[in-house]
Short mmCIF file of C-alpha atoms in Angstrom, two decimals:
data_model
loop_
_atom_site.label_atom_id
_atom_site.label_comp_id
_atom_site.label_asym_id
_atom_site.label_seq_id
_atom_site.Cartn_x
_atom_site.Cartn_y
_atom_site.Cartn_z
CA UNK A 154 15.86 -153.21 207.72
CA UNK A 155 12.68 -151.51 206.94
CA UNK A 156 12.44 -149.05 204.71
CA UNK A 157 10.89 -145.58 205.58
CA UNK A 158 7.70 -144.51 203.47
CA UNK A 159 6.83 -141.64 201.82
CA UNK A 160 5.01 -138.41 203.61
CA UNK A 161 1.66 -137.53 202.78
CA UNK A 162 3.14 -134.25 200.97
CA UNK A 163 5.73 -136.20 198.91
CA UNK A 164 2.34 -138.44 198.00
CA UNK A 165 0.77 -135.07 196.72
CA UNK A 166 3.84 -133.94 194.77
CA UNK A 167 4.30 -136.93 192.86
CA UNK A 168 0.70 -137.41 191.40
CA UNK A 169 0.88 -134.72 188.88
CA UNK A 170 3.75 -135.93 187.86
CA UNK A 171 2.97 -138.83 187.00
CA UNK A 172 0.50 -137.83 185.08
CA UNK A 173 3.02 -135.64 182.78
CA UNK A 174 5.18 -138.42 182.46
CA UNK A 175 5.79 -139.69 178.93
CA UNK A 176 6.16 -143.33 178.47
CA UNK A 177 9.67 -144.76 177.97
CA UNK A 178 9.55 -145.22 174.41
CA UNK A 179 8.75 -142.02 173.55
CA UNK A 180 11.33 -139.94 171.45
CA UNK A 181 12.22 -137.04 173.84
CA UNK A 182 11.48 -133.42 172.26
CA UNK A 183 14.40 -130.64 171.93
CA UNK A 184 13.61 -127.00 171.54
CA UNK A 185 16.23 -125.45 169.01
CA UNK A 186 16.73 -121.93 168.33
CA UNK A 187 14.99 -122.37 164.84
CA UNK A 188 11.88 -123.47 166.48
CA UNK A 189 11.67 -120.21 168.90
CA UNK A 190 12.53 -118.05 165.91
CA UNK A 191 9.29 -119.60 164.00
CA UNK A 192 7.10 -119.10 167.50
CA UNK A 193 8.54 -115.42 167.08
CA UNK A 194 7.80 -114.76 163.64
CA UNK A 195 4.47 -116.39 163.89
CA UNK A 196 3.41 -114.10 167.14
CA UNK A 197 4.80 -110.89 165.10
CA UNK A 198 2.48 -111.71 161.66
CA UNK A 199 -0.98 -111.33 163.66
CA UNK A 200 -3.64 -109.47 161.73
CA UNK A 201 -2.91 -105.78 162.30
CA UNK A 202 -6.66 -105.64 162.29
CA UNK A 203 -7.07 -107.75 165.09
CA UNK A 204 -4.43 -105.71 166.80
CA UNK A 205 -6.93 -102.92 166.54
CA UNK A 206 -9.94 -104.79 167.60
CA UNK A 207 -7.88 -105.50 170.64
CA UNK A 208 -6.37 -102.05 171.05
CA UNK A 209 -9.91 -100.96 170.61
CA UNK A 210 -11.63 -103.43 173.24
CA UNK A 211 -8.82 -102.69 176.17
CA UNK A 212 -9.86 -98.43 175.71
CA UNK A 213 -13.64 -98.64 175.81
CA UNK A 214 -13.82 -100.65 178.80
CA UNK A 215 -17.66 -99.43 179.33
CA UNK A 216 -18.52 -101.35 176.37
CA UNK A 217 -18.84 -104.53 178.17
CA UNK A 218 -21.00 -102.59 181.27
CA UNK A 219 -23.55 -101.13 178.48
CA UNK A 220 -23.95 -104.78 176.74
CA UNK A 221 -24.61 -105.62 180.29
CA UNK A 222 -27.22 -103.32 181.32
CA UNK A 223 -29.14 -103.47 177.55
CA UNK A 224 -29.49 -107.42 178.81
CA UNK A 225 -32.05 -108.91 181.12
CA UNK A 226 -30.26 -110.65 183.57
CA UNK A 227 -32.54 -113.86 184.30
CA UNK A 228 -33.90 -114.68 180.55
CA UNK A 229 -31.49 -112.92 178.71
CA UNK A 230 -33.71 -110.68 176.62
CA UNK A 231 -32.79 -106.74 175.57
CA UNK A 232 -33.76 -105.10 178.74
CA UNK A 233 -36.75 -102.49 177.36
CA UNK A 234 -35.96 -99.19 176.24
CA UNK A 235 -37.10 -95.78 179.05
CA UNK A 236 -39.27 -93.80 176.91
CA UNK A 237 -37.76 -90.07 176.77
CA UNK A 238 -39.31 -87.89 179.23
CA UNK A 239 -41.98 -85.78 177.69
CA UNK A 240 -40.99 -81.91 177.25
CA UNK A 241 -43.03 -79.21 177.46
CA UNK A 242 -43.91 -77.68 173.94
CA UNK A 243 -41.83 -74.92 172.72
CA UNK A 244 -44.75 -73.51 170.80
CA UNK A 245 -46.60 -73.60 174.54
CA UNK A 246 -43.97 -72.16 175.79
CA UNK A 247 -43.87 -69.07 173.13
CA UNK A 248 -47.88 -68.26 173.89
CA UNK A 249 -47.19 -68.31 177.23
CA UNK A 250 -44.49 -65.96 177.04
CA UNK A 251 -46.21 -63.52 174.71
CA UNK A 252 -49.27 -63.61 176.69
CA UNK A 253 -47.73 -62.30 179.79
CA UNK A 254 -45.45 -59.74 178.19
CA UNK A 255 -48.46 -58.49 176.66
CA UNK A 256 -50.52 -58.51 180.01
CA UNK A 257 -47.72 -56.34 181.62
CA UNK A 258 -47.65 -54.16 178.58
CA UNK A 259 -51.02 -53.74 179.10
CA UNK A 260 -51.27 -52.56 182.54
CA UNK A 261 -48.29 -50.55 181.81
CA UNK A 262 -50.27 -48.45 179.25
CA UNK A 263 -53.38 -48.77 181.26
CA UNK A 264 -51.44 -47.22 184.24
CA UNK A 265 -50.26 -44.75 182.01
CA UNK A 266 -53.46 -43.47 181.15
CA UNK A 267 -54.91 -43.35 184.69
CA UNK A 268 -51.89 -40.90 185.61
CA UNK A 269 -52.41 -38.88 182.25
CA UNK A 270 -56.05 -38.02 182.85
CA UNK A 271 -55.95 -38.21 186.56
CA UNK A 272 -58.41 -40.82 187.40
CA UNK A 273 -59.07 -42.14 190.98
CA UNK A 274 -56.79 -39.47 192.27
CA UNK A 275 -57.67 -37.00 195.21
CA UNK A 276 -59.67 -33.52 194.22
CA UNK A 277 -57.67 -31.74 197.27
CA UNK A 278 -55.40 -28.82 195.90
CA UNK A 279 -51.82 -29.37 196.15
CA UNK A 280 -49.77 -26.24 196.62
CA UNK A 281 -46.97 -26.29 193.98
CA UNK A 282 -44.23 -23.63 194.08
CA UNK A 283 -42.45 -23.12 190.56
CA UNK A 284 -38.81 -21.48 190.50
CA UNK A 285 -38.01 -18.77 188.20
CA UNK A 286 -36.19 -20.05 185.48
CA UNK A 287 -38.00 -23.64 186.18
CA UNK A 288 -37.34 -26.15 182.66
CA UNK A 289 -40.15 -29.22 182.14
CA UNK A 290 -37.44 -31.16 183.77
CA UNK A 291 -37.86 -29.54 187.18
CA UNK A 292 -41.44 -28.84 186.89
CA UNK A 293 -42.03 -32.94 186.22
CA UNK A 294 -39.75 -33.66 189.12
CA UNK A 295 -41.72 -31.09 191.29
CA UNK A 296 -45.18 -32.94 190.19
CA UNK A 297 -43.47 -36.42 190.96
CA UNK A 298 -42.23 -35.11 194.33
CA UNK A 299 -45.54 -33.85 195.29
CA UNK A 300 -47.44 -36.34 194.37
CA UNK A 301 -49.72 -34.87 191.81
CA UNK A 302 -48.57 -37.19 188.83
CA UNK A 303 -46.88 -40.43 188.36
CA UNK A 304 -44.82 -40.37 185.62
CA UNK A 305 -42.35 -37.77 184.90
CA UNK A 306 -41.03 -38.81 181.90
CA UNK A 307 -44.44 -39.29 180.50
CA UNK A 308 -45.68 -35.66 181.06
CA UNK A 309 -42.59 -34.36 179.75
CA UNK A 310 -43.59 -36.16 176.84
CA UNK A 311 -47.16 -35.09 176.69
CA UNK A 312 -46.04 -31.38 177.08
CA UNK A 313 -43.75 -31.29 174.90
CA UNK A 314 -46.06 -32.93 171.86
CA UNK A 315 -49.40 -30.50 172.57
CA UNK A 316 -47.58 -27.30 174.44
CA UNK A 317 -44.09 -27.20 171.88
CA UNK A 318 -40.45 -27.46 172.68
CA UNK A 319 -40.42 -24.14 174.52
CA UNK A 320 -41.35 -23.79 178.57
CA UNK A 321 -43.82 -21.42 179.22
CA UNK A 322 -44.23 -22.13 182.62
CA UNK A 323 -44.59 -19.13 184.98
CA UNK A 324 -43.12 -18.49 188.59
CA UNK A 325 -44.98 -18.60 191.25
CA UNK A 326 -47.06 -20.66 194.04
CA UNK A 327 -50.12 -22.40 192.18
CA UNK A 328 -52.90 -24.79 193.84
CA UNK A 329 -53.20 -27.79 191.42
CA UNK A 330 -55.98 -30.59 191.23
CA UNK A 331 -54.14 -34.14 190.86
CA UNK A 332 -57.63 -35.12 189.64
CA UNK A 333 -57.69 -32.87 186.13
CA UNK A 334 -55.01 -35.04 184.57
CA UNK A 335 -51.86 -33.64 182.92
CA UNK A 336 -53.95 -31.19 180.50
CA UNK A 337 -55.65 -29.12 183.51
CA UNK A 338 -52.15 -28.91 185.46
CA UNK A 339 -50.49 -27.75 182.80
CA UNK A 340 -53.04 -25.15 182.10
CA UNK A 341 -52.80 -24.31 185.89
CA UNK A 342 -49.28 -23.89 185.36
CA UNK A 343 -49.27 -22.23 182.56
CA UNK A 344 -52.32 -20.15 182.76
CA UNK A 345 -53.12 -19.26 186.64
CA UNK A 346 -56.46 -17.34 185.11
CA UNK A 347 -57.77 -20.84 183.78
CA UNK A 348 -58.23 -22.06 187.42
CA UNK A 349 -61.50 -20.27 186.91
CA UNK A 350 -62.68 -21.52 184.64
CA UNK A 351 -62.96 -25.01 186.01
CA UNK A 352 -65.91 -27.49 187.07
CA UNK A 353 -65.80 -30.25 189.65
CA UNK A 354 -68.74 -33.23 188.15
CA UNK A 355 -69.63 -35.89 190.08
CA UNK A 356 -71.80 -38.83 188.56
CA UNK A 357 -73.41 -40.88 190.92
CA UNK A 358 -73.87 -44.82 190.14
CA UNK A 359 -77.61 -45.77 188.20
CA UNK A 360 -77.32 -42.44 186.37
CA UNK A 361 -78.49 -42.96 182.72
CA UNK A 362 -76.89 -40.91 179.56
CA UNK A 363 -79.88 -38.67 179.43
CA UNK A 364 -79.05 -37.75 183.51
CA UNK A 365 -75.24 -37.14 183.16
CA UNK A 366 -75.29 -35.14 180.24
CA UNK A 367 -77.71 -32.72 182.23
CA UNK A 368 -75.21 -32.70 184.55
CA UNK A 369 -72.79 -31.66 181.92
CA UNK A 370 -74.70 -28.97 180.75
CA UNK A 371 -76.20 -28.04 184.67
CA UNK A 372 -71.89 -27.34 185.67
CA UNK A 373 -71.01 -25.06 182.24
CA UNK A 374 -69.05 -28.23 180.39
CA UNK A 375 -70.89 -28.55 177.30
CA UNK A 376 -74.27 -29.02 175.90
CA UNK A 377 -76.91 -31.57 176.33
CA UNK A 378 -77.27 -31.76 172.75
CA UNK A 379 -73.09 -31.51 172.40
CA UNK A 380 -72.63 -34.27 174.96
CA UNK A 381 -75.56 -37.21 172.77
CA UNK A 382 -74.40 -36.00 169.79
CA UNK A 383 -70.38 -36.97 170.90
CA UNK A 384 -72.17 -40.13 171.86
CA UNK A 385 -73.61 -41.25 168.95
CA UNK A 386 -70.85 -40.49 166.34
CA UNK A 387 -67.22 -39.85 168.27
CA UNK A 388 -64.90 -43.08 168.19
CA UNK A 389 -62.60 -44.00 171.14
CA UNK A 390 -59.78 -46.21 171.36
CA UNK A 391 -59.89 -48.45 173.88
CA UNK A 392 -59.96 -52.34 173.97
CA UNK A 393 -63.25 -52.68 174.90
CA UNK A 394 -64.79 -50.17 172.35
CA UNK A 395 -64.20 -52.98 169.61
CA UNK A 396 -66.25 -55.71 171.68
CA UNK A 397 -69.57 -53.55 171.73
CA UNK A 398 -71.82 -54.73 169.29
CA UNK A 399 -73.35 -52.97 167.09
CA UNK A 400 -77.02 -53.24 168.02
CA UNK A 401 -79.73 -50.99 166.39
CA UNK A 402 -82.09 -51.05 169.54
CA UNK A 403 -78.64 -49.66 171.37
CA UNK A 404 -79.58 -46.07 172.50
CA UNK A 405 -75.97 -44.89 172.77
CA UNK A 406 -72.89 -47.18 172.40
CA UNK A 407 -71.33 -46.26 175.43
CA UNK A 408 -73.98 -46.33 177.83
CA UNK A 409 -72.79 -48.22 181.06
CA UNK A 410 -69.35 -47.38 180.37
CA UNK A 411 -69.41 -43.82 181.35
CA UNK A 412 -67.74 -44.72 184.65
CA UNK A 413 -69.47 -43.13 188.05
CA UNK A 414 -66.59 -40.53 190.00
CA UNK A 415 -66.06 -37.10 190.23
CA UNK A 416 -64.54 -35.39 187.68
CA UNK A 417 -62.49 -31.91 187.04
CA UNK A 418 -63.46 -30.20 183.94
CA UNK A 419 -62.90 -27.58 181.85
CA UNK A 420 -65.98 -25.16 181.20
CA UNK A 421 -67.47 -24.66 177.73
CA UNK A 422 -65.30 -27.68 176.53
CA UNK A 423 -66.38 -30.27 173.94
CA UNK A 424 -68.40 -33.17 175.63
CA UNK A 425 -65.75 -35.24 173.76
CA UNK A 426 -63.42 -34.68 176.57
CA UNK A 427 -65.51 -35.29 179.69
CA UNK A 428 -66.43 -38.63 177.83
CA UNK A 429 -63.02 -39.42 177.30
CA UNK A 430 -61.81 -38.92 180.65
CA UNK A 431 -64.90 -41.24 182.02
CA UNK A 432 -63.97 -44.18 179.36
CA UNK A 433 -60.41 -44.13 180.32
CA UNK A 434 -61.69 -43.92 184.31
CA UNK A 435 -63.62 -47.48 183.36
CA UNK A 436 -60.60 -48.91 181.33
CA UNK A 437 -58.41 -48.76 184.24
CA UNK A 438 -61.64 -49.95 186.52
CA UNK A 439 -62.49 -53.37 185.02
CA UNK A 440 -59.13 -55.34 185.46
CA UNK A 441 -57.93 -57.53 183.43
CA UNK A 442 -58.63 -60.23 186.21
CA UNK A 443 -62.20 -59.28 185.19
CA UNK A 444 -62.03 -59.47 182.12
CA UNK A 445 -60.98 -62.72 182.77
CA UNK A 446 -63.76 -64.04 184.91
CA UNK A 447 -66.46 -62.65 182.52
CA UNK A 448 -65.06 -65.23 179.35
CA UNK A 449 -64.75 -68.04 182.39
CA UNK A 450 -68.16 -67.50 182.91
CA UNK A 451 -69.04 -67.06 179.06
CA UNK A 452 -69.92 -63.54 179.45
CA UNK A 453 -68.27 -60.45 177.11
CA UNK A 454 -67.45 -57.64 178.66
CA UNK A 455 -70.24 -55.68 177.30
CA UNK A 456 -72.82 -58.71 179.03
CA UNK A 457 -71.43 -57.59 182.46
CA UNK A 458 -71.95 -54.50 182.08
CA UNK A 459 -75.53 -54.02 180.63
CA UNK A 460 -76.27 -57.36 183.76
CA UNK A 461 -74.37 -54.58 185.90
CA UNK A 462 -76.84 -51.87 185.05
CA UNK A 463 -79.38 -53.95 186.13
CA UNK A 464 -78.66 -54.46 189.48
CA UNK A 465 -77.29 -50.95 190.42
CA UNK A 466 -81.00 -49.89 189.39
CA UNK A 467 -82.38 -52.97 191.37
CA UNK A 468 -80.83 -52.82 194.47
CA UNK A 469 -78.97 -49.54 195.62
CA UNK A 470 -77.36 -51.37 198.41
CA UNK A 471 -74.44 -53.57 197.68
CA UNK A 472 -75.25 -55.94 200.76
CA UNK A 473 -77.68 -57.64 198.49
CA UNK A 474 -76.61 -57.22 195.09
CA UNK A 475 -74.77 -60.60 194.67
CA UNK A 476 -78.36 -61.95 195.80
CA UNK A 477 -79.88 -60.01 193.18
CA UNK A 478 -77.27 -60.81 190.45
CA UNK A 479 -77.81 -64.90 191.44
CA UNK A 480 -81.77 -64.55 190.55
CA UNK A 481 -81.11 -63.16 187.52
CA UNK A 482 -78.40 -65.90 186.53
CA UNK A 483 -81.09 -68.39 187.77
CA UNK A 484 -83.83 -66.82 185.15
CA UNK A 485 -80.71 -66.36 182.33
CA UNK A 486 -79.59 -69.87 182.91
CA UNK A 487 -82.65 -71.91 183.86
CA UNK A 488 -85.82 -69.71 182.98
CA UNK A 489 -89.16 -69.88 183.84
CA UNK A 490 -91.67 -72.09 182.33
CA UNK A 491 -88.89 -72.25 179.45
CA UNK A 492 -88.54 -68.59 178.85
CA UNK A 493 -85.27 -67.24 180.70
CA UNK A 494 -87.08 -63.65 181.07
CA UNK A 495 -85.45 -61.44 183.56
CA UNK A 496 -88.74 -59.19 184.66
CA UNK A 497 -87.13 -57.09 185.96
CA UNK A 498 -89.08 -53.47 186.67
CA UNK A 499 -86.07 -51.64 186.58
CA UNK A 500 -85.92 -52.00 182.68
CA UNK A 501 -89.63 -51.71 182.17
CA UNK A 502 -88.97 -48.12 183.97
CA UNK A 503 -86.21 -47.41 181.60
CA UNK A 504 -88.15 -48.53 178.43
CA UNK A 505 -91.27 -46.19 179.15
CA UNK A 506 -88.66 -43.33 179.37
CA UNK A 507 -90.40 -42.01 182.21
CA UNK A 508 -88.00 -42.54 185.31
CA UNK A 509 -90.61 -41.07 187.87
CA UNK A 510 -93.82 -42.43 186.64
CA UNK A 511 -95.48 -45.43 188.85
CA UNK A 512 -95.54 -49.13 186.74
CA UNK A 513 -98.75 -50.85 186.54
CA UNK A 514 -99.91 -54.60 185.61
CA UNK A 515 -99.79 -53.42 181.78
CA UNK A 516 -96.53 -52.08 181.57
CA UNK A 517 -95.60 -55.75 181.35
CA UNK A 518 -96.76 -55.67 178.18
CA UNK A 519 -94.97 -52.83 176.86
CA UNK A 520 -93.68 -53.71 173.05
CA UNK A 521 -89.80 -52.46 173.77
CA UNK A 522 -86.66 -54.44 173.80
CA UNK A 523 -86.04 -53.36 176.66
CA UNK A 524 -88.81 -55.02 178.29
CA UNK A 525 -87.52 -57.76 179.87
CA UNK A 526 -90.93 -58.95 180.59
CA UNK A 527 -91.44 -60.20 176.95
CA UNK A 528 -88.05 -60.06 175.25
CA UNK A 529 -85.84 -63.02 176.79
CA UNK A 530 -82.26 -62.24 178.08
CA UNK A 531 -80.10 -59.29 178.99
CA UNK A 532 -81.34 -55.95 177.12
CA UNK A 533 -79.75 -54.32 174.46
CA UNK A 534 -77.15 -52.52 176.47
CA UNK A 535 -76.94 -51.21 179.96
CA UNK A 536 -79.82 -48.87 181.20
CA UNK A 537 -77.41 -46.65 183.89
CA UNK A 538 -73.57 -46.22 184.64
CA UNK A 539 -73.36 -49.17 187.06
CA UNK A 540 -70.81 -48.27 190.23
CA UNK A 541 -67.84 -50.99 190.72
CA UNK A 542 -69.79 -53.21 193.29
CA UNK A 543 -72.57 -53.84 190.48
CA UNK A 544 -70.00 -55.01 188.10
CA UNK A 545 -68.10 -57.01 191.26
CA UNK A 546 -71.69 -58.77 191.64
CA UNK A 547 -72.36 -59.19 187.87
CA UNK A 548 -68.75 -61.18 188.01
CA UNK A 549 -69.28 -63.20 191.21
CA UNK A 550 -73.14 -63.89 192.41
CA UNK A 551 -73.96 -66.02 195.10
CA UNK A 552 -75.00 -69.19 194.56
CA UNK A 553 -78.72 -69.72 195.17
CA UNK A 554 -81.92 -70.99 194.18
CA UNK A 555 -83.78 -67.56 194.41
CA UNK A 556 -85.84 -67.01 191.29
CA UNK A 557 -87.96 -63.76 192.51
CA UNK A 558 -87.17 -60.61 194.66
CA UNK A 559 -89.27 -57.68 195.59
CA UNK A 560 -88.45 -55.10 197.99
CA UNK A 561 -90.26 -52.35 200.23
CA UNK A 562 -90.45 -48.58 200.97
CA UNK A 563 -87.54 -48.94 203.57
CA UNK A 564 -85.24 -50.90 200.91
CA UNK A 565 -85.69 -54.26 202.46
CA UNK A 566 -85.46 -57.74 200.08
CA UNK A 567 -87.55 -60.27 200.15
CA UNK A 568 -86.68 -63.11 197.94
CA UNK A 569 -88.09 -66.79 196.99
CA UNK A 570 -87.43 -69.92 195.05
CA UNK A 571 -90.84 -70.34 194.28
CA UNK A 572 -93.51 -68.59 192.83
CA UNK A 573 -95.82 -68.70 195.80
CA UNK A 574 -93.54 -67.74 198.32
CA UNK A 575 -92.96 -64.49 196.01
CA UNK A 576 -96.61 -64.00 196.41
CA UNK A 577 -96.54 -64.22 199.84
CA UNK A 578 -93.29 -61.81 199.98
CA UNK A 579 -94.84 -59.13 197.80
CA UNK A 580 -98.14 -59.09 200.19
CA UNK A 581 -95.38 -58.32 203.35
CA UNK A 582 -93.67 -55.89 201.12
CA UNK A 583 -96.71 -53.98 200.12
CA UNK A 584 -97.60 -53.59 203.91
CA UNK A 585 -94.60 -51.06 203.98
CA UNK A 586 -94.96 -49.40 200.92
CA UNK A 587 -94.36 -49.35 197.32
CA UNK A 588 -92.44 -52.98 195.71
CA UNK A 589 -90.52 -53.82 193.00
CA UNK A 590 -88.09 -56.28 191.75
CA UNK A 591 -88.08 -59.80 189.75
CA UNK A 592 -91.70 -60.73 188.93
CA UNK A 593 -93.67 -58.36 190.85
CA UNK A 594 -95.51 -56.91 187.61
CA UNK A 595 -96.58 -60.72 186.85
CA UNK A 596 -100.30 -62.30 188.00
CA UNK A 597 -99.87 -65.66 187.17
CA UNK A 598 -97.07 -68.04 186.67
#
């Protein structure tokens, strides 16, 4: 009979154990109950420390994943570092801040001031009608409503600190000037006699000190003598005042800054106030985005202005001013021959004091710093009140090669890079009358 063999499976199942197996002789091992108390006791008297360590391992289970990421994977080096992200400086940060809250503050005050003495505002009488009865309150509000000031709050302010707590304002229908500032509307207001007693000014652009304060004295404001006197030894506060140098060949401090417009005075009034109001008309004129421009371009204020002059007396019409203001950049920059003179007739005019008198060949010779046909640069200070295109070209000239201008009867330019194409420009000029400009007085190069 043959015996059946064994599957494949039973095959399987009995290798491992026959590896297990013991051999025969070997003493068979029994597990007691002493022996599983031991494994017990031995299990229980661990290290509690350990039991921590282990406690501690199974909570963080993110410690593994940082190990992880801190190692590069193929060499198994310290993966590097990330720098921290650079911040912007707190310090920085500070200035910046400070510098535009003091901007703002600026403009705010600037603002304020325009409103207070009635700059760029319109010279047509507004009809105001005042209640009986009518407090500052309602008077301000009126003002406000109508259009003739700005801010209320201000005025109330202003009356109450030069006119006293109590209203004196009278009933009635009054014609007010926006354009006299807070001082004449009050006085309207106040005073309907006093409406007499005012004078309308208006300075034209390229006037010079002497010129406006005839014009002063010509409409009943004040003296000629009152007016160069307040010049010479009245102090104003204003930003700008501080960044006029103090220049002994200066005629008058302020010249160029007493800003062309028409103005409402009072008659037989100090010239201190007039020149006030015109100071605080060119504050509020020359932004702070041009004050800005002139340091970009390593100019002061006071630079601009006196280049400013210049051109309004050059060239009347603003289509060729930024021409203009780019030859004389040329001469300031680059010179001539080495010398950056400006010869410009315009200042040779002003420096023989004679505004009406012809210039000849040896006026270029004349010993004045003003002269600009022997002393180098800008001049002392401005020569006229230059008009807001002026200054707008003094900021931002074209940008040419021009190094000479001259221009005819009919107000015509003519201007060259060279010094014989100038000749040849001042020979067509002449044919239609009288010339003048950058060079002209000059024979030879």
């Amino acid at each position: 009979m043959i015996k059946a063999g064994k599957s494949e499976v039973s095959k399987q199942d009995d290798g491992p154990d026959k590896k297990n197996e013991q051999p025969k002789d070997a003493p068979k091992t029994e597990t007691t109950e002493n022996d599983e108390i031991k494994k017990q006791e031995n299990v229980e008297s661990v290290n509690p420390e350990v039991q921590k360590n282990e406690e501690n391992t199974e909570n963080t289970p993110l410690a593994d994943e940082q190990d992880t990421d801190n190692v590069n994977v193929e060499d198994g080096q310290p993966a590097p570092v990330e720098k921290p992200k650079r911040r912007f400086p707190r310090k920085a940060l500070y200035i910046c801040i400070v510098l535009v809250i003091s901007v703002v503050i600026a403009g705010g005050v600037i603002s304020v001031l325009i409103d207070r003495y009635g700059l760029g505002k319109t010279n047509k009488q507004i009809d105001i009608t005042v209640p009986k009865g009518a407090d500052t309150d309602t008077i301000a509000s009126l003002l406000k409503k109508d259009g003739v000031i700005q801010y209320p709050f201000v005025f109330k302010i202003f009356y109450k600190r030069n006119h006293g707590k109590y209203n004196s304002f009278q009933s009635g229908s009054y014609s007010v000037n926006p354009s006299q500032g807070y001082e004449g509307i009050i006085e309207d207001l106040t005073d309907p006699s006093l409406n007499q007693n005012k004078a309308t000014v208006t300075i034209t652009e390229g006037q010079t000190i002497q010129q406006i304060a005839q014009t002063m004295e010509a409409k009943g404001v004040c003296s000629q003598k009152d007016f160069l006197n307040t010049l010479k030894t009245a102090k104003f506060d204003f930003p700008f005042a501080s960044q006029i140098p103090n220049n002994q060949s200066r005629d008058y401090k302020y010249a160029g800054y007493l800003f062309p417009d028409t103005y409402t005075l009072l008659k037989n009034s100090s010239g201190k106030s007039a020149i006030q109001k015109m100071l605080t008309n060119f504050s509020g004129k020359f932004t702070p985005n041009m004050q800005a421009q002139a340091k970009a371009d390593g100019m002061t204020v006071d630079q601009i202005v006196t280049l400013a002059s210049i051109i309004q007396k050059e060239a009347s019409d603003d289509t060729v001013m930024a021409d203009v203001s780019s030859t004389f950049y040329n001469r300031l920059k680059t010179g001539i021959n080495g010398k950056r003179l400006l010869q410009s007739d315009a200042t040779v005019i002003f420096a023989k004091k004679n505004l009406t008198q012809s210039l000849t060949s040896s006026d270029a010779a004349l010993s004045s710093p003003y002269n600009t046909y022997r002393s180098e640069g800008l001049t002392p200070g401005a020569i006229c009140s230059p008009g807001i295109d002026a200054i707008r070209a003094a900021l931002y000239p074209n940008k040419t090669n021009y190094f000479y201008f001259v221009s005819d009867a009919n107000g015509k330019f003519y201007f060259a890079e060279t010094f014989a194409q100038h000749q040849k420009n001042v020979e067509t000029a002449k044919e239609a009358g009288a010339t003048e400009g950058a060079g002209d007085l000059d024979t030879q190069q």
